[in-house]
mmCIF file of C-alpha atoms and ligand atoms in Angstrom:
data_model
loop_
_atom_site.group_PDB
_atom_site.id
_atom_site.type_symbol
_atom_site.label_atom_id
_atom_site.label_comp_id
_atom_site.label_asym_id
_atom_site.label_seq_id
_atom_site.Cartn_x
_atom_site.Cartn_y
_atom_site.Cartn_z
ATOM 1 C CA UNK A 420 -91.073 -65.013 -116.101
ATOM 2 C CA UNK A 421 -90.342 -62.540 -118.800
ATOM 3 C CA UNK A 422 -91.692 -59.051 -118.543
ATOM 4 C CA UNK A 423 -93.555 -57.525 -121.496
ATOM 5 C CA UNK A 424 -91.351 -54.697 -122.837
ATOM 6 C CA UNK A 425 -94.471 -52.576 -123.337
ATOM 7 C CA UNK A 426 -95.663 -52.893 -119.722
ATOM 8 C CA UNK A 427 -96.669 -49.502 -118.472
ATOM 9 C CA UNK A 428 -96.146 -47.860 -121.921
ATOM 10 C CA UNK A 429 -99.236 -46.832 -123.859
ATOM 11 C CA UNK A 430 -99.319 -46.635 -127.662
ATOM 12 C CA UNK A 431 -98.664 -42.825 -127.935
ATOM 13 C CA UNK A 432 -95.706 -43.040 -125.635
ATOM 14 C CA UNK A 433 -94.246 -46.116 -127.412
ATOM 15 C CA UNK A 434 -94.428 -44.191 -130.708
ATOM 16 C CA UNK A 435 -92.977 -41.024 -129.011
ATOM 17 C CA UNK A 436 -89.981 -43.131 -127.800
ATOM 18 C CA UNK A 437 -89.309 -44.286 -131.294
ATOM 19 C CA UNK A 438 -89.694 -40.826 -132.703
ATOM 20 C CA UNK A 439 -87.259 -39.420 -130.192
ATOM 21 C CA UNK A 440 -84.597 -41.999 -131.031
ATOM 22 C CA UNK A 441 -85.132 -41.404 -134.741
ATOM 23 C CA UNK A 442 -84.840 -37.635 -134.341
ATOM 24 C CA UNK A 443 -81.498 -37.992 -132.640
ATOM 25 C CA UNK A 444 -80.298 -40.539 -135.272
ATOM 26 C CA UNK A 445 -81.271 -38.517 -138.263
ATOM 27 C CA UNK A 446 -79.971 -35.252 -136.815
ATOM 28 C CA UNK A 447 -76.538 -36.839 -136.349
ATOM 29 C CA UNK A 448 -76.486 -38.542 -139.771
ATOM 30 C CA UNK A 449 -76.952 -35.130 -141.298
ATOM 31 C CA UNK A 450 -74.232 -33.755 -139.055
ATOM 32 C CA UNK A 451 -71.771 -36.231 -140.559
ATOM 33 C CA UNK A 452 -72.550 -34.901 -144.063
ATOM 34 C CA UNK A 453 -72.298 -31.289 -142.882
ATOM 35 C CA UNK A 454 -68.936 -32.041 -141.245
ATOM 36 C CA UNK A 455 -67.585 -33.464 -144.426
ATOM 37 C CA UNK A 456 -68.804 -30.308 -146.206
ATOM 38 C CA UNK A 457 -66.963 -28.222 -143.548
ATOM 39 C CA UNK A 458 -70.203 -26.535 -142.497
ATOM 40 C CA UNK A 459 -69.675 -27.966 -139.058
ATOM 41 C CA UNK A 460 -66.157 -27.617 -137.751
ATOM 42 C CA UNK A 461 -64.197 -28.508 -134.639
ATOM 43 C CA UNK A 462 -64.844 -31.715 -132.768
ATOM 44 C CA UNK A 463 -67.838 -33.942 -133.439
ATOM 45 C CA UNK A 464 -68.696 -36.912 -131.210
ATOM 46 C CA UNK A 465 -71.604 -39.014 -132.377
ATOM 47 C CA UNK A 466 -74.161 -40.852 -130.263
ATOM 48 C CA UNK A 467 -75.305 -43.203 -133.064
ATOM 49 C CA UNK A 468 -76.291 -46.469 -131.394
ATOM 50 C CA UNK A 469 -76.805 -45.043 -127.963
ATOM 51 C CA UNK A 470 -80.130 -43.254 -128.556
ATOM 52 C CA UNK A 471 -82.149 -45.517 -126.307
ATOM 53 C CA UNK A 472 -80.325 -44.067 -123.303
ATOM 54 C CA UNK A 473 -81.173 -40.492 -123.781
ATOM 55 C CA UNK A 474 -84.682 -41.267 -125.039
ATOM 56 C CA UNK A 475 -85.418 -43.720 -122.178
ATOM 57 C CA UNK A 476 -84.191 -41.371 -119.494
ATOM 58 C CA UNK A 477 -86.011 -38.269 -120.986
ATOM 59 C CA UNK A 478 -89.300 -40.206 -120.903
ATOM 60 C CA UNK A 479 -89.441 -39.696 -117.134
ATOM 61 C CA UNK A 480 -88.036 -36.186 -116.895
ATOM 62 C CA UNK A 481 -90.065 -33.111 -116.100
ATOM 63 C CA UNK A 482 -89.233 -29.578 -117.394
ATOM 64 C CA UNK A 483 -87.962 -28.558 -113.991
ATOM 65 C CA UNK A 484 -85.487 -31.489 -113.830
ATOM 66 C CA UNK A 485 -81.889 -30.640 -114.835
ATOM 67 C CA UNK A 486 -79.629 -32.597 -117.217
ATOM 68 C CA UNK A 487 -75.905 -32.428 -117.608
ATOM 69 C CA UNK A 488 -74.056 -34.373 -120.367
ATOM 70 C CA UNK A 489 -70.631 -34.686 -121.960
ATOM 71 C CA UNK A 490 -69.205 -33.664 -125.345
ATOM 72 C CA UNK A 491 -71.355 -36.490 -126.853
ATOM 73 C CA UNK A 492 -74.349 -34.347 -126.103
ATOM 74 C CA UNK A 493 -76.634 -33.827 -129.140
ATOM 75 C CA UNK A 494 -79.000 -36.669 -128.078
ATOM 76 C CA UNK A 495 -79.370 -35.438 -124.557
ATOM 77 C CA UNK A 496 -80.044 -31.845 -125.571
ATOM 78 C CA UNK A 497 -82.709 -32.897 -128.117
ATOM 79 C CA UNK A 498 -84.292 -35.296 -125.683
ATOM 80 C CA UNK A 499 -84.426 -32.631 -122.945
ATOM 81 C CA UNK A 500 -86.317 -30.432 -125.324
ATOM 82 C CA UNK A 501 -83.799 -28.070 -126.801
ATOM 83 C CA UNK A 502 -85.089 -27.171 -130.216
ATOM 84 C CA UNK A 503 -83.346 -28.806 -133.198
ATOM 85 C CA UNK A 504 -82.898 -25.412 -134.835
ATOM 86 C CA UNK A 505 -81.014 -24.031 -131.818
ATOM 87 C CA UNK A 506 -78.840 -27.207 -131.661
ATOM 88 C CA UNK A 507 -78.059 -27.173 -135.379
ATOM 89 C CA UNK A 508 -77.306 -23.470 -135.396
ATOM 90 C CA UNK A 509 -74.897 -24.068 -132.504
ATOM 91 C CA UNK A 510 -73.137 -26.768 -134.592
ATOM 92 C CA UNK A 511 -72.730 -24.123 -137.288
ATOM 93 C CA UNK A 512 -71.366 -21.606 -134.713
ATOM 94 C CA UNK A 513 -74.233 -19.250 -135.532
ATOM 95 C CA UNK A 514 -75.435 -16.642 -133.142
ATOM 96 C CA UNK A 515 -78.884 -18.250 -133.077
ATOM 97 C CA UNK A 516 -77.341 -21.406 -131.537
ATOM 98 C CA UNK A 517 -78.325 -22.434 -128.009
ATOM 99 C CA UNK A 518 -74.942 -21.201 -126.791
ATOM 100 C CA UNK A 519 -74.875 -18.222 -129.219
ATOM 101 C CA UNK A 520 -72.479 -20.160 -131.418
ATOM 102 C CA UNK A 521 -69.782 -19.981 -128.751
ATOM 103 C CA UNK A 522 -69.806 -23.582 -127.682
ATOM 104 C CA UNK A 523 -70.293 -25.744 -130.717
ATOM 105 C CA UNK A 524 -71.045 -29.464 -130.652
ATOM 106 C CA UNK A 525 -69.445 -30.116 -127.230
ATOM 107 C CA UNK A 526 -70.961 -27.235 -125.395
ATOM 108 C CA UNK A 527 -74.625 -27.163 -126.022
ATOM 109 C CA UNK A 528 -76.411 -25.300 -123.237
ATOM 110 C CA UNK A 529 -79.937 -24.065 -122.670
ATOM 111 C CA UNK A 530 -81.014 -22.734 -119.355
ATOM 112 C CA UNK A 531 -84.689 -22.559 -120.471
ATOM 113 C CA UNK A 532 -84.960 -26.297 -120.743
ATOM 114 C CA UNK A 533 -82.575 -26.846 -117.844
ATOM 115 C CA UNK A 534 -79.999 -28.469 -120.079
ATOM 116 C CA UNK A 535 -76.727 -27.485 -118.394
ATOM 117 C CA UNK A 536 -74.185 -28.693 -120.983
ATOM 118 C CA UNK A 537 -72.231 -30.255 -122.850
ATOM 119 C CA UNK A 538 -68.780 -30.470 -121.242
ATOM 120 C CA UNK A 539 -65.447 -31.219 -122.908
ATOM 121 C CA UNK A 540 -63.824 -32.321 -119.647
ATOM 122 C CA UNK A 541 -64.267 -35.967 -118.887
ATOM 123 C CA UNK A 542 -66.148 -36.089 -115.580
ATOM 124 C CA UNK A 543 -66.574 -32.282 -115.594
ATOM 125 C CA UNK A 544 -70.371 -32.500 -115.541
ATOM 126 C CA UNK A 545 -70.472 -34.592 -112.356
ATOM 127 C CA UNK A 546 -69.901 -31.859 -109.721
ATOM 128 C CA UNK A 547 -72.191 -29.532 -111.733
ATOM 129 C CA UNK A 548 -74.985 -32.049 -111.513
ATOM 130 C CA UNK A 549 -74.325 -32.507 -107.758
ATOM 131 C CA UNK A 550 -74.534 -28.790 -107.333
ATOM 132 C CA UNK A 551 -77.824 -28.560 -109.199
ATOM 133 C CA UNK A 552 -79.207 -31.348 -107.083
ATOM 134 C CA UNK A 553 -78.071 -29.635 -103.924
ATOM 135 C CA UNK A 554 -79.915 -26.517 -104.972
ATOM 136 C CA UNK A 555 -83.106 -28.548 -105.393
ATOM 137 C CA UNK A 556 -82.636 -30.112 -102.022
ATOM 138 C CA UNK A 557 -82.071 -26.735 -100.348
ATOM 139 C CA UNK A 558 -85.085 -25.268 -102.124
ATOM 140 C CA UNK A 559 -87.266 -28.204 -100.975
ATOM 141 C CA UNK A 560 -88.447 -29.254 -104.422
ATOM 142 C CA UNK A 561 -88.728 -32.779 -105.734
ATOM 143 C CA UNK A 562 -86.916 -31.977 -109.000
ATOM 144 C CA UNK A 563 -83.789 -33.994 -109.729
ATOM 145 C CA UNK A 564 -80.513 -33.632 -111.611
ATOM 146 C CA UNK A 565 -79.367 -36.218 -114.166
ATOM 147 C CA UNK A 566 -75.711 -36.554 -115.094
ATOM 148 C CA UNK A 567 -74.993 -38.583 -118.204
ATOM 149 C CA UNK A 568 -71.299 -39.567 -118.667
ATOM 150 C CA UNK A 569 -69.184 -42.294 -120.134
ATOM 151 C CA UNK A 570 -67.545 -45.138 -118.194
ATOM 152 C CA UNK A 571 -64.223 -43.492 -118.790
ATOM 153 C CA UNK A 572 -65.193 -40.817 -116.226
ATOM 154 C CA UNK A 573 -65.038 -43.303 -113.275
ATOM 155 C CA UNK A 574 -61.238 -43.030 -113.495
ATOM 156 C CA UNK A 575 -61.473 -39.334 -112.589
ATOM 157 C CA UNK A 576 -61.091 -37.927 -109.108
ATOM 158 C CA UNK A 577 -64.179 -35.792 -109.792
ATOM 159 C CA UNK A 578 -66.251 -38.993 -110.057
ATOM 160 C CA UNK A 579 -65.121 -40.297 -106.715
ATOM 161 C CA UNK A 580 -65.558 -36.976 -105.000
ATOM 162 C CA UNK A 581 -69.021 -36.436 -106.428
ATOM 163 C CA UNK A 582 -70.169 -39.909 -105.708
ATOM 164 C CA UNK A 583 -69.083 -39.544 -102.128
ATOM 165 C CA UNK A 584 -70.721 -36.143 -101.480
ATOM 166 C CA UNK A 585 -73.919 -37.069 -103.322
ATOM 167 C CA UNK A 586 -74.270 -40.118 -101.177
ATOM 168 C CA UNK A 587 -73.235 -38.388 -97.985
ATOM 169 C CA UNK A 588 -75.725 -35.524 -98.544
ATOM 170 C CA UNK A 589 -78.476 -37.742 -100.032
ATOM 171 C CA UNK A 590 -78.636 -35.586 -103.139
ATOM 172 C CA UNK A 591 -81.345 -36.131 -105.766
ATOM 173 C CA UNK A 592 -78.912 -36.890 -108.583
ATOM 174 C CA UNK A 593 -79.104 -39.728 -111.092
ATOM 175 C CA UNK A 594 -75.704 -40.899 -112.265
ATOM 176 C CA UNK A 595 -76.377 -42.286 -115.725
ATOM 177 C CA UNK A 596 -73.177 -43.956 -116.755
ATOM 178 C CA UNK A 597 -73.195 -44.806 -120.438
ATOM 179 C CA UNK A 598 -70.923 -47.813 -120.615
ATOM 180 C CA UNK A 599 -70.084 -48.048 -124.313
ATOM 181 C CA UNK A 600 -66.980 -50.242 -123.504
ATOM 182 C CA UNK A 601 -64.303 -47.781 -124.772
ATOM 183 C CA UNK A 602 -62.974 -44.451 -123.463
ATOM 184 C CA UNK A 603 -61.633 -43.276 -126.828
ATOM 185 C CA UNK A 604 -59.599 -46.458 -127.617
ATOM 186 C CA UNK A 605 -59.190 -47.701 -124.036
ATOM 187 C CA UNK A 606 -61.361 -50.635 -122.823
ATOM 188 C CA UNK A 607 -62.339 -50.332 -119.172
ATOM 189 C CA UNK A 608 -60.224 -53.317 -118.079
ATOM 190 C CA UNK A 609 -57.099 -51.580 -119.345
ATOM 191 C CA UNK A 610 -57.592 -48.609 -117.077
ATOM 192 C CA UNK A 611 -59.541 -49.834 -114.061
ATOM 193 C CA UNK A 612 -58.590 -52.391 -111.394
ATOM 194 C CA UNK A 613 -62.250 -52.977 -110.663
ATOM 195 C CA UNK A 614 -64.459 -53.034 -113.663
ATOM 196 C CA UNK A 615 -67.718 -53.809 -111.908
ATOM 197 C CA UNK A 616 -69.298 -50.326 -111.945
ATOM 198 C CA UNK A 617 -72.230 -51.230 -109.797
ATOM 199 C CA UNK A 618 -69.809 -52.487 -107.119
ATOM 200 C CA UNK A 619 -67.866 -49.248 -107.418
ATOM 201 C CA UNK A 620 -71.060 -47.273 -106.807
ATOM 202 C CA UNK A 621 -72.083 -49.520 -103.958
ATOM 203 C CA UNK A 622 -68.808 -48.782 -102.301
ATOM 204 C CA UNK A 623 -70.116 -45.231 -101.846
ATOM 205 C CA UNK A 624 -73.222 -46.571 -100.218
ATOM 206 C CA UNK A 625 -75.220 -45.766 -103.334
ATOM 207 C CA UNK A 626 -78.113 -47.716 -104.907
ATOM 208 C CA UNK A 627 -76.959 -48.963 -108.246
ATOM 209 C CA UNK A 628 -77.906 -51.426 -110.979
ATOM 210 C CA UNK A 629 -76.965 -52.296 -114.566
ATOM 211 C CA UNK A 630 -79.410 -51.836 -117.407
ATOM 212 C CA UNK A 631 -79.513 -52.921 -121.071
ATOM 213 C CA UNK A 632 -78.865 -49.481 -122.683
ATOM 214 C CA UNK A 633 -79.833 -50.816 -126.116
ATOM 215 C CA UNK A 634 -83.425 -51.354 -124.933
ATOM 216 C CA UNK A 635 -85.340 -48.118 -124.636
ATOM 217 C CA UNK A 636 -88.061 -49.773 -122.433
ATOM 218 C CA UNK A 637 -85.479 -51.113 -120.001
ATOM 219 C CA UNK A 638 -83.803 -47.641 -119.698
ATOM 220 C CA UNK A 639 -87.234 -46.046 -119.260
ATOM 221 C CA UNK A 640 -88.244 -48.500 -116.545
ATOM 222 C CA UNK A 641 -84.988 -48.199 -114.626
ATOM 223 C CA UNK A 642 -85.115 -44.367 -114.767
ATOM 224 C CA UNK A 643 -88.707 -44.445 -113.551
ATOM 225 C CA UNK A 644 -87.797 -46.598 -110.562
ATOM 226 C CA UNK A 645 -84.758 -44.412 -109.784
ATOM 227 C CA UNK A 646 -86.583 -41.138 -110.087
ATOM 228 C CA UNK A 647 -89.587 -42.184 -108.027
ATOM 229 C CA UNK A 648 -87.186 -42.989 -105.200
ATOM 230 C CA UNK A 649 -85.167 -39.859 -105.625
ATOM 231 C CA UNK A 650 -88.177 -37.591 -105.687
ATOM 232 C CA UNK A 651 -89.284 -39.146 -102.422
ATOM 233 C CA UNK A 652 -85.929 -38.288 -100.831
ATOM 234 C CA UNK A 653 -84.276 -41.672 -101.381
ATOM 235 C CA UNK A 654 -81.015 -40.188 -102.390
ATOM 236 C CA UNK A 655 -78.826 -40.672 -105.502
ATOM 237 C CA UNK A 656 -78.971 -43.641 -107.776
ATOM 238 C CA UNK A 657 -76.285 -44.919 -110.138
ATOM 239 C CA UNK A 658 -77.270 -46.698 -113.335
ATOM 240 C CA UNK A 659 -74.784 -48.483 -115.559
ATOM 241 C CA UNK A 660 -76.347 -48.323 -118.986
ATOM 242 C CA UNK A 661 -74.688 -50.940 -121.240
ATOM 243 C CA UNK A 662 -74.559 -49.579 -124.711
ATOM 244 C CA UNK A 663 -72.335 -49.195 -127.682
ATOM 245 C CA UNK A 664 -71.386 -46.424 -130.125
ATOM 246 C CA UNK A 665 -71.667 -47.604 -133.736
ATOM 247 C CA UNK A 666 -69.275 -44.940 -134.964
ATOM 248 C CA UNK A 667 -65.824 -43.901 -133.947
ATOM 249 C CA UNK A 668 -65.105 -41.936 -130.841
ATOM 250 C CA UNK A 669 -65.076 -38.713 -132.890
ATOM 251 C CA UNK A 670 -64.639 -37.688 -136.495
ATOM 252 C CA UNK A 671 -60.871 -37.803 -135.986
ATOM 253 C CA UNK A 672 -60.710 -41.323 -134.655
ATOM 254 C CA UNK A 673 -59.545 -44.071 -137.103
ATOM 255 C CA UNK A 674 -61.319 -46.645 -134.841
ATOM 256 C CA UNK A 675 -58.522 -49.235 -134.919
ATOM 257 C CA UNK A 676 -58.958 -50.603 -131.387
ATOM 258 C CA UNK A 677 -62.012 -52.815 -131.973
ATOM 259 C CA UNK A 678 -62.866 -55.613 -134.370
ATOM 260 C CA UNK A 679 -65.283 -54.808 -137.173
ATOM 261 C CA UNK A 680 -67.113 -58.014 -136.200
ATOM 262 C CA UNK A 681 -67.746 -56.586 -132.718
ATOM 263 C CA UNK A 682 -69.267 -53.417 -134.249
ATOM 264 C CA UNK A 683 -71.373 -55.536 -136.529
ATOM 265 C CA UNK A 684 -72.709 -57.718 -133.748
ATOM 266 C CA UNK A 685 -73.783 -54.632 -131.699
ATOM 267 C CA UNK A 686 -75.467 -53.176 -134.816
ATOM 268 C CA UNK A 687 -77.653 -56.247 -134.829
ATOM 269 C CA UNK A 688 -79.026 -54.775 -131.512
ATOM 270 C CA UNK A 689 -79.865 -51.364 -133.015
ATOM 271 C CA UNK A 690 -82.293 -49.844 -130.551
ATOM 272 C CA UNK A 691 -84.343 -48.168 -133.280
ATOM 273 C CA UNK A 692 -84.710 -51.250 -135.463
ATOM 274 C CA UNK A 693 -85.772 -53.311 -132.459
ATOM 275 C CA UNK A 694 -88.306 -50.894 -131.056
ATOM 276 C CA UNK A 695 -89.740 -50.298 -134.498
ATOM 277 C CA UNK A 696 -90.081 -54.136 -135.098
ATOM 278 C CA UNK A 697 -91.819 -54.561 -131.737
ATOM 279 C CA UNK A 698 -94.292 -51.788 -132.425
ATOM 280 C CA UNK A 699 -95.107 -53.166 -135.840
ATOM 281 C CA UNK A 700 -95.471 -56.682 -134.462
ATOM 282 C CA UNK A 701 -97.927 -55.427 -131.830
ATOM 283 C CA UNK A 702 -99.864 -53.391 -134.371
ATOM 284 C CA UNK A 703 -98.993 -50.043 -132.695
ATOM 285 C CA UNK A 704 -97.228 -48.949 -135.921
ATOM 286 C CA UNK A 705 -99.361 -49.648 -138.959
ATOM 287 C CA UNK A 706 -98.152 -50.154 -142.531
ATOM 288 C CA UNK A 707 -96.226 -47.144 -143.746
ATOM 289 C CA UNK A 708 -96.304 -45.456 -140.321
ATOM 290 C CA UNK A 709 -92.551 -45.690 -139.829
ATOM 291 C CA UNK A 710 -91.778 -44.174 -143.275
ATOM 292 C CA UNK A 711 -94.244 -41.380 -142.567
ATOM 293 C CA UNK A 712 -92.487 -40.687 -139.228
ATOM 294 C CA UNK A 713 -89.137 -40.738 -140.915
ATOM 295 C CA UNK A 714 -90.229 -38.235 -143.570
ATOM 296 C CA UNK A 715 -91.517 -35.855 -140.790
ATOM 297 C CA UNK A 716 -88.197 -36.259 -138.910
ATOM 298 C CA UNK A 717 -86.187 -35.577 -142.059
ATOM 299 C CA UNK A 718 -88.291 -32.454 -142.685
ATOM 300 C CA UNK A 719 -87.526 -31.259 -139.138
ATOM 301 C CA UNK A 720 -83.792 -31.770 -139.629
ATOM 302 C CA UNK A 721 -83.907 -30.037 -143.054
ATOM 303 C CA UNK A 722 -85.658 -27.061 -141.485
ATOM 304 C CA UNK A 723 -83.038 -26.921 -138.732
ATOM 305 C CA UNK A 724 -80.225 -27.016 -141.348
ATOM 306 C CA UNK A 725 -81.893 -24.228 -143.374
ATOM 307 C CA UNK A 726 -82.310 -22.197 -140.220
ATOM 308 C CA UNK A 727 -78.585 -22.628 -139.332
ATOM 309 C CA UNK A 728 -77.482 -21.810 -142.885
ATOM 310 C CA UNK A 729 -79.514 -18.620 -142.896
ATOM 311 C CA UNK A 730 -78.386 -17.451 -139.461
ATOM 312 C CA UNK A 731 -75.536 -15.008 -138.905
ATOM 313 C CA UNK A 732 -72.211 -15.507 -137.364
ATOM 314 C CA UNK A 733 -71.634 -13.307 -134.362
ATOM 315 C CA UNK A 734 -69.763 -10.135 -135.412
ATOM 316 C CA UNK A 735 -66.157 -9.930 -134.194
ATOM 317 C CA UNK A 736 -67.007 -6.763 -132.310
ATOM 318 C CA UNK A 737 -69.042 -8.954 -129.978
ATOM 319 C CA UNK A 738 -66.216 -11.364 -129.304
ATOM 320 C CA UNK A 739 -65.574 -10.539 -125.660
ATOM 321 C CA UNK A 740 -69.157 -10.043 -124.812
ATOM 322 C CA UNK A 741 -70.963 -12.872 -122.878
ATOM 323 C CA UNK A 742 -67.504 -14.235 -121.820
ATOM 324 C CA UNK A 743 -68.080 -13.055 -118.206
ATOM 325 C CA UNK A 744 -71.439 -12.450 -116.506
ATOM 326 C CA UNK A 745 -71.200 -8.757 -117.166
ATOM 327 C CA UNK A 746 -70.265 -8.225 -120.809
ATOM 328 C CA UNK A 747 -69.656 -4.548 -120.464
ATOM 329 C CA UNK A 748 -66.930 -5.112 -117.898
ATOM 330 C CA UNK A 749 -65.217 -7.794 -119.982
ATOM 331 C CA UNK A 750 -65.250 -5.600 -123.068
ATOM 332 C CA UNK A 751 -64.031 -2.572 -121.182
ATOM 333 C CA UNK A 752 -61.001 -4.390 -119.892
ATOM 334 C CA UNK A 753 -60.235 -5.896 -123.293
ATOM 335 C CA UNK A 754 -60.538 -2.779 -125.399
ATOM 336 C CA UNK A 755 -61.258 0.925 -125.093
ATOM 337 C CA UNK A 756 -64.135 0.783 -127.505
ATOM 338 C CA UNK A 757 -67.508 1.324 -125.789
ATOM 339 C CA UNK A 758 -69.714 -1.743 -126.555
ATOM 340 C CA UNK A 759 -73.175 -2.398 -125.149
ATOM 341 C CA UNK A 760 -72.999 -4.887 -122.303
ATOM 342 C CA UNK A 761 -75.476 -7.455 -121.145
ATOM 343 C CA UNK A 762 -75.965 -9.970 -118.385
ATOM 344 C CA UNK A 763 -75.773 -13.657 -119.146
HETATM 345 C C1 TPP B 1926 -60.108 -34.712 -117.957
HETATM 346 C C2 TPP B 1926 -59.942 -35.200 -119.348
HETATM 347 N N1 TPP B 1926 -59.013 -36.210 -119.629
HETATM 348 C C3 TPP B 1926 -58.868 -36.585 -120.883
HETATM 349 C C4 TPP B 1926 -59.707 -36.076 -121.866
HETATM 350 C C5 TPP B 1926 -59.558 -36.583 -123.273
HETATM 351 N N2 TPP B 1926 -60.726 -37.448 -123.623
HETATM 352 C C6 TPP B 1926 -61.733 -36.933 -124.340
HETATM 353 S S1 TPP B 1926 -62.977 -38.075 -124.537
HETATM 354 C C7 TPP B 1926 -62.094 -39.262 -123.621
HETATM 355 C C8 TPP B 1926 -62.714 -40.607 -123.422
HETATM 356 C C9 TPP B 1926 -63.822 -40.618 -122.498
HETATM 357 O O1 TPP B 1926 -64.608 -41.801 -122.653
HETATM 358 P P1 TPP B 1926 -65.934 -42.089 -121.862
HETATM 359 O O2 TPP B 1926 -65.963 -41.257 -120.582
HETATM 360 O O3 TPP B 1926 -66.093 -43.539 -121.718
HETATM 361 O O4 TPP B 1926 -67.070 -41.449 -122.789
HETATM 362 P P2 TPP B 1926 -67.464 -41.805 -124.348
HETATM 363 O O5 TPP B 1926 -66.532 -40.939 -125.146
HETATM 364 O O6 TPP B 1926 -67.254 -43.259 -124.524
HETATM 365 O O7 TPP B 1926 -68.877 -41.403 -124.478
HETATM 366 C C10 TPP B 1926 -60.896 -38.765 -123.160
HETATM 367 C C11 TPP B 1926 -59.916 -39.503 -122.385
HETATM 368 C C12 TPP B 1926 -60.640 -35.028 -121.566
HETATM 369 N N3 TPP B 1926 -61.443 -34.566 -122.439
HETATM 370 N N4 TPP B 1926 -60.743 -34.683 -120.268
#
């Protein structure tokens, strides 16, 4: 018996899921242009193709839930509710960016929406998420922490340590492993003796299952099931989200380790194209509705770019401020010049 992909999803939510994926896609497409124009510098890792994961997970998140991501973090930040202006300004290294222009693409951060990074270290977000979940457990809330990371992270000691403690302490943390088949240019089977990620998670006594990460409804449903259990004290859950990045690992990657035909076959499963087609077929999206949505999304991205362009770079005199929790102390030790301090 096949399950209707729209089961439990009403029309406004179905449209919202599409819009979220499209916002992430268009945001990043513009980032590519801005990178070529040297408006965005440094590293840039794109999430194109993987949008169903961030959008599907976010559908079940509350404002008081915490999210931790990797350097491929634009989609997660936007899906958690960080404003597109603040994300784009961060890409431009402007002071109005969500990390005051100090983090850039890989280190988006926004305490207000409980988006705790962006992390350049593979596996680095895992213990952070466990710590956030531990805090919720201590405080007796039913909020959860979600950690999104790539399958490359399962080779890290931090992954094993975090999985063990999260399971041992029954922490409300969702391990959302985005298995896009390659860690930079390395396929999982070239670095791991055991490639069954669910079996690996099970070995820590953790509930785990695999999900089609190209299907936003499947991701949403799996997350809903996991979060319902976690909020009721059921402990951590591991999800393997099978997905694919349509673009190279980063803007520096010549992408020579995979066949063009493989990329093309995954593009046939584009999560946005499929979800749009379903909504049109069911009459949820009428004629011209997608184009109208697209125009509105483009306008939002254009507005974010204009905001970033117009924003200021942080003055050099502020360079050592915000580095430590007490800016005045950091500045005082770095230079004799008195500079106004501030707490993070
Ligand atoms: C601890 C550590 N080791 C190595 C690197 C270099 N590095 C950056 S991204 C990456 C691949 C990670 O792949 P994966 O976890 O599958 O995530 P994806 O990029 O596919 O989203 C590596 C090895 C790093 N940033 N941190």
